[in-house]
Short mmCIF file of C-alpha atoms and ligand atoms in Angstrom, two decimals:
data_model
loop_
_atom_site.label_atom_id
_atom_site.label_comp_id
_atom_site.label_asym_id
_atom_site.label_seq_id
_atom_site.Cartn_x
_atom_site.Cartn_y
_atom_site.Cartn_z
CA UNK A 1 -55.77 129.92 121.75
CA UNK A 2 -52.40 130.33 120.00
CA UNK A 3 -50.15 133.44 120.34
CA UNK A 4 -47.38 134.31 118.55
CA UNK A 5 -45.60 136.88 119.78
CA UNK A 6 -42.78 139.16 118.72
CA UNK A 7 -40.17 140.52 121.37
CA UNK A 8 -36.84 142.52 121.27
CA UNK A 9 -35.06 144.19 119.30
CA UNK A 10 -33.41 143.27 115.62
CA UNK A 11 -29.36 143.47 114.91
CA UNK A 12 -29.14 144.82 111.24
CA UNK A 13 -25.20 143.41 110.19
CA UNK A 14 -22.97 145.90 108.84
CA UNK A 15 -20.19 143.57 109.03
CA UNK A 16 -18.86 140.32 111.21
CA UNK A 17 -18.61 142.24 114.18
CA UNK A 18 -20.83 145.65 113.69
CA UNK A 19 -24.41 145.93 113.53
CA UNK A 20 -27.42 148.58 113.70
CA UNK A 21 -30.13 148.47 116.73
CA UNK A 22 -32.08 149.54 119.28
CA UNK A 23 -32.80 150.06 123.08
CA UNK A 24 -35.39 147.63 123.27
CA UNK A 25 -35.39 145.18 125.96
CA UNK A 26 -38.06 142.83 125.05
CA UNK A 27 -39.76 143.10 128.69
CA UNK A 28 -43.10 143.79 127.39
CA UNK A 29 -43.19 141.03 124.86
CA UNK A 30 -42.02 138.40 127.20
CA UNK A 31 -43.88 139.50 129.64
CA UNK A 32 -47.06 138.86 127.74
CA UNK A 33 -45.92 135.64 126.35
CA UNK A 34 -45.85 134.85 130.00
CA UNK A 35 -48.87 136.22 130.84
CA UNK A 36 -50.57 134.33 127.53
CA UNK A 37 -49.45 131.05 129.21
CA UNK A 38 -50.49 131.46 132.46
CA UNK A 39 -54.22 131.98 130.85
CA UNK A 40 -53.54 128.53 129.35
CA UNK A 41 -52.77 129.48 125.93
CA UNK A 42 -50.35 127.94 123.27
CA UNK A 43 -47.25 130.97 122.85
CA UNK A 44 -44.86 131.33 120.10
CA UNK A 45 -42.06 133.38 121.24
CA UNK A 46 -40.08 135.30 118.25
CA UNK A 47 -37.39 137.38 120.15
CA UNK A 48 -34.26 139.00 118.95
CA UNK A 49 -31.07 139.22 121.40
CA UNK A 50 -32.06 140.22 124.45
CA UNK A 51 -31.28 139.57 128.46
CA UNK A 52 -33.90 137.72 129.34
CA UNK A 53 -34.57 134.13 130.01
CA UNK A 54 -37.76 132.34 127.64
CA UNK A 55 -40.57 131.31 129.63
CA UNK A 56 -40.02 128.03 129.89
CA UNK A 57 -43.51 126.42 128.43
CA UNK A 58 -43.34 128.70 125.16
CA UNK A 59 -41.83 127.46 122.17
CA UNK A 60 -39.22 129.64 121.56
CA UNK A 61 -37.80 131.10 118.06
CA UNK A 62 -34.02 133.22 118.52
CA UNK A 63 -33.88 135.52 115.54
CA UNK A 64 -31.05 137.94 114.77
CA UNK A 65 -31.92 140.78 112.02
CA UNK A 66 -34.85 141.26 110.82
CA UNK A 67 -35.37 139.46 107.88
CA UNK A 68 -34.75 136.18 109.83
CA UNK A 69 -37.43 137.57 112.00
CA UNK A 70 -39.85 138.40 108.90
CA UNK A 71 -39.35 134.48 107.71
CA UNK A 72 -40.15 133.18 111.13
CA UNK A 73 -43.26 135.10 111.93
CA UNK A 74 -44.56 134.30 108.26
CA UNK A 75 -43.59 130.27 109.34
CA UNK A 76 -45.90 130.56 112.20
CA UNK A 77 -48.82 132.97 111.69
CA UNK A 78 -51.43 131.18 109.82
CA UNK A 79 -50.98 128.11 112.57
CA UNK A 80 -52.07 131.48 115.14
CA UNK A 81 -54.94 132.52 116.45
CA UNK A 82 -53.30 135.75 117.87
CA UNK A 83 -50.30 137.54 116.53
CA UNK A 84 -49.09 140.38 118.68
CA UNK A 85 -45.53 142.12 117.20
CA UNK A 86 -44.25 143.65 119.92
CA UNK A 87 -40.55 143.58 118.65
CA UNK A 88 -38.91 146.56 117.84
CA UNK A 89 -37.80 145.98 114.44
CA UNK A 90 -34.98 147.86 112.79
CA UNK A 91 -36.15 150.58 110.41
CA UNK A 92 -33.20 150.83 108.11
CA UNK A 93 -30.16 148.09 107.24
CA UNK A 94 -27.38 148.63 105.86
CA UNK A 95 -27.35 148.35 102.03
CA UNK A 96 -24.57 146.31 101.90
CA UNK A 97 -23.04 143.63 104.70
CA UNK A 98 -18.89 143.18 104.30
CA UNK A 99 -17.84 139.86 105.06
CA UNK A 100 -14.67 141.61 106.44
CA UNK A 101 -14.18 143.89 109.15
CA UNK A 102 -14.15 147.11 107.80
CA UNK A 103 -11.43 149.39 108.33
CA UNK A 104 -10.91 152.52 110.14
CA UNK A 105 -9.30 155.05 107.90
CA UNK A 106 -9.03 158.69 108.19
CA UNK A 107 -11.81 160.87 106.77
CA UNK A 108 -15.62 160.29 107.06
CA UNK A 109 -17.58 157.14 106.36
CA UNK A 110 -20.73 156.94 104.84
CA UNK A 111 -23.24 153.76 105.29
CA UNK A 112 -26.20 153.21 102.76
CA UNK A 113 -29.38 152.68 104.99
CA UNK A 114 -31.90 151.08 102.96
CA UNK A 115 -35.31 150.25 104.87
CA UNK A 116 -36.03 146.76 106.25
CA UNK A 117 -39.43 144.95 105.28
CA UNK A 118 -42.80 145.91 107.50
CA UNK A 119 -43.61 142.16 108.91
CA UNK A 120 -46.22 143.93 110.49
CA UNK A 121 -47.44 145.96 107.40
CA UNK A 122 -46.66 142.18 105.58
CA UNK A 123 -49.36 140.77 107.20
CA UNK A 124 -51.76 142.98 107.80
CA UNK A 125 -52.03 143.04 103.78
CA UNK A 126 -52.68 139.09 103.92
CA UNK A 127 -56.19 138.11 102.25
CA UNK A 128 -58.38 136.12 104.28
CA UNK A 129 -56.28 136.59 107.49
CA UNK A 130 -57.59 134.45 110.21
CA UNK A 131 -55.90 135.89 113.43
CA UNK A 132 -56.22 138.55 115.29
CA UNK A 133 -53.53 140.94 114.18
CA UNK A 134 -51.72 143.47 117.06
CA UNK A 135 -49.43 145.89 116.28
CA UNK A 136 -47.03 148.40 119.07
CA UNK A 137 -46.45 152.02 118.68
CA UNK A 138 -43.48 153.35 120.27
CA UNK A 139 -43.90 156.96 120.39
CA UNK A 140 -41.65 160.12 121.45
CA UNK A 141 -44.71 162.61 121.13
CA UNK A 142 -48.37 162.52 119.37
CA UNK A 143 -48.43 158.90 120.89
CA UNK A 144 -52.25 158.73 120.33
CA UNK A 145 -52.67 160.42 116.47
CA UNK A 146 -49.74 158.57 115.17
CA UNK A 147 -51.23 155.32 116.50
CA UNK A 148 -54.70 155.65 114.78
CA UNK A 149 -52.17 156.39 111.84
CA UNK A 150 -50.71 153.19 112.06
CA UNK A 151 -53.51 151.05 113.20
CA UNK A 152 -54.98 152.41 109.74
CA UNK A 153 -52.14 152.20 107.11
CA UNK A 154 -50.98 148.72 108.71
CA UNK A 155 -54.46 147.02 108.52
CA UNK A 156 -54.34 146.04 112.32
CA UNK A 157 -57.48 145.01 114.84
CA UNK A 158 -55.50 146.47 117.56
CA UNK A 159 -53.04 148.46 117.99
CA UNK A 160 -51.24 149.13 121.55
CA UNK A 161 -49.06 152.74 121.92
CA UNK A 162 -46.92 153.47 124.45
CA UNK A 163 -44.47 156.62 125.23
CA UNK A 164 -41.37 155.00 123.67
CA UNK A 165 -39.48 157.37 126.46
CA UNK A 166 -41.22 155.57 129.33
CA UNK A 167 -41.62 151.92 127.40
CA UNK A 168 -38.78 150.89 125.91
CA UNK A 169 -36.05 149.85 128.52
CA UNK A 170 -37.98 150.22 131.72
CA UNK A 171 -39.93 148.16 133.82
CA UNK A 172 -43.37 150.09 133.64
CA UNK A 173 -45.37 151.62 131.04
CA UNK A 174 -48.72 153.15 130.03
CA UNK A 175 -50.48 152.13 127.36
CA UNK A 176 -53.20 153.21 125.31
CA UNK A 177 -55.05 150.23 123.04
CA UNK A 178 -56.99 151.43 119.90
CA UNK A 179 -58.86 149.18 118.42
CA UNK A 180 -59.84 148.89 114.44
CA UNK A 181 -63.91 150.12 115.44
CA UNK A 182 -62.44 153.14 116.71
CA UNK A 183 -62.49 152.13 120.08
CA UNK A 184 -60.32 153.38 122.78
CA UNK A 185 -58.87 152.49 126.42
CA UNK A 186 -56.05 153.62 128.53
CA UNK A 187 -54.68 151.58 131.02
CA UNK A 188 -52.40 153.93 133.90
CA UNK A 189 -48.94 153.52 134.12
CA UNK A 190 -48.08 149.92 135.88
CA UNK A 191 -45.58 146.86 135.52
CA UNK A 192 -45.42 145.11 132.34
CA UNK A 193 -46.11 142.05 134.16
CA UNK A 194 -49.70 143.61 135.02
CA UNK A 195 -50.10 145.37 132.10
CA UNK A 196 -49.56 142.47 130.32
CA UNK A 197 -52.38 140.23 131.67
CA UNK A 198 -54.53 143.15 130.90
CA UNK A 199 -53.61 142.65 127.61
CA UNK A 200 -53.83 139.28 127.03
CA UNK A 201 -57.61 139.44 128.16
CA UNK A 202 -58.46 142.12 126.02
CA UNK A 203 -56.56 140.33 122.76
CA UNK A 204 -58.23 136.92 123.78
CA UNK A 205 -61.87 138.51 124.20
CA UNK A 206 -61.35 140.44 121.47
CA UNK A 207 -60.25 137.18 119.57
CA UNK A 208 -63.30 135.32 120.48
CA UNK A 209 -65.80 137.77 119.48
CA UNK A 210 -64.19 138.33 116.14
CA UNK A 211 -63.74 134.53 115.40
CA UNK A 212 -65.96 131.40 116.14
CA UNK A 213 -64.70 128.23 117.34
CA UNK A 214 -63.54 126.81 113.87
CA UNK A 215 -61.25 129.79 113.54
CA UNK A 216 -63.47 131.23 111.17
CA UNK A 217 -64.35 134.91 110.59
CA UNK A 218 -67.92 135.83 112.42
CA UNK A 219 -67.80 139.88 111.94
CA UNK A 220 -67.26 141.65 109.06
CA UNK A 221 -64.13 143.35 108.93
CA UNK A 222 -64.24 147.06 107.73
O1 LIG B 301 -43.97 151.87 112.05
P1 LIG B 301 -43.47 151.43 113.37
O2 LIG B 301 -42.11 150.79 113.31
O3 LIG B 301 -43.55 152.45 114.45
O4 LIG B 301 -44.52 150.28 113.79
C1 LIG B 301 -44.36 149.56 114.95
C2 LIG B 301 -45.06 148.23 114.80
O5 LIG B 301 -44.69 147.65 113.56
C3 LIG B 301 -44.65 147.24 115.87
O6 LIG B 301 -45.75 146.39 116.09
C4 LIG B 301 -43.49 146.51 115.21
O7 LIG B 301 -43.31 145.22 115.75
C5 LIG B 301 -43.93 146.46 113.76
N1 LIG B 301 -42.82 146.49 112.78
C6 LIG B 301 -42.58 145.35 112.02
N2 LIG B 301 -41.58 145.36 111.08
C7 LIG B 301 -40.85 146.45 110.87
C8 LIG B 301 -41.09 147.64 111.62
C9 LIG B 301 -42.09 147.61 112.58
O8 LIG B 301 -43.25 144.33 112.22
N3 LIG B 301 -39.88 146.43 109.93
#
């Protein structure tokens, strides 16, 4: 099959030098792009900056903010099979990006936030979608409510939550995987190398059931 898969964080520019993000270290994304090519699958790897190295058989997409990230995923998803957007995307940018370092004077400064586009909202609204679509929750508290929430309002087949406390810089995590028929499973706190092949089963099963070998829908979708 053929993964695409979204790591990292985004940089939102303020100006040459300044820029809004996140603690995201992209662990758990590369981590299952690994994983997803050790099971012999095709990855797409669509990170923002982060520490790490690319595996080295994925092909491999840098990104910077998030709107380079939004045109990148929406090159490469209809050629997937599975699209799992694990980066943690910016929620705001700022309104307006100087092209010169901006000055420090006295007083306060005020920046205009203005929200960046859902990629994963973007294409869970896609008609006739023909990959399995995957969505993270990063969660400080009602981890499992505000997951059905978003599995829901973002039109996934699966969405995976995590505590964002435990999952966002470290090397472990729990995870709980809802899936669009309700379903639910919780796999115990572990590495995000493990938890990661778990995963990659469970998207690539759940991939074949939904789909048949031509890549066409088999189950109705609700
Ligand atoms: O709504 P929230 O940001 O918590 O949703 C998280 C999920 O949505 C993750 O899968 C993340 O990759 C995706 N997302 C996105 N584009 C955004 C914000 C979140 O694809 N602008």
């Amino acid at each position: 099959m053929r993964f695409l898969v979204t790591a990292g964080p985004t940089r939102e520019p303020i100006d040459p030098v300044r820029y809004i993000s996140n603690r995201s270290s992209g662990k758990m994304g590369y981590a299952i792009a690994e994983a997803a090519l050790e099971a012999g699958h095709e990855v797409i790897l669509i990170s923002g900056p982060v520490k790490l190295d690319p595996p080295r058989d994925a092909k491999f997409v840098s990104v910077s903010a998030s709107d380079e990230m939004f045109d990148a995923v929406h090159r490469h998803a209809d050629q997937s099979d599975v699209c799992i957007l694990c980066a943690a995307v910016a929620d705001y940018k700022s309104a307006k990006v100087s092209p010169v370092k901006i000055k420090k004077r006295a007083g306060n400064l005020s920046l205009e936030l203005v929200p960046t586009r859902d990629i994963l909202d973007s294409l869970g609204r896609g008609q006739n979608r023909r990959f399995l679509l995957v969505g993270f929750a990063a969660e400080t508290n009602d981890v499992e409510e505000n997951a059905v929430q978003k599995l829901r309002a973002k039109n996934c087949d699966i969405i995976v939550a995590n505590d964002a406390r435990l999952g966002m810089e470290g090397d472990e995590n729990e995870l709980i995987i809802l899936f669009r028929d309700s379903e639910m499973r919780k796999i115990s706190r572990a590495s995000k190398k493990i938890l990661a092949h778990e995963l990659v089963k469970i998207f690539s099963e759940f991939a074949t059931k939904t789909f048949d070998k031509k890549n066409v829908m088999i189950t109705e979708r609700n």
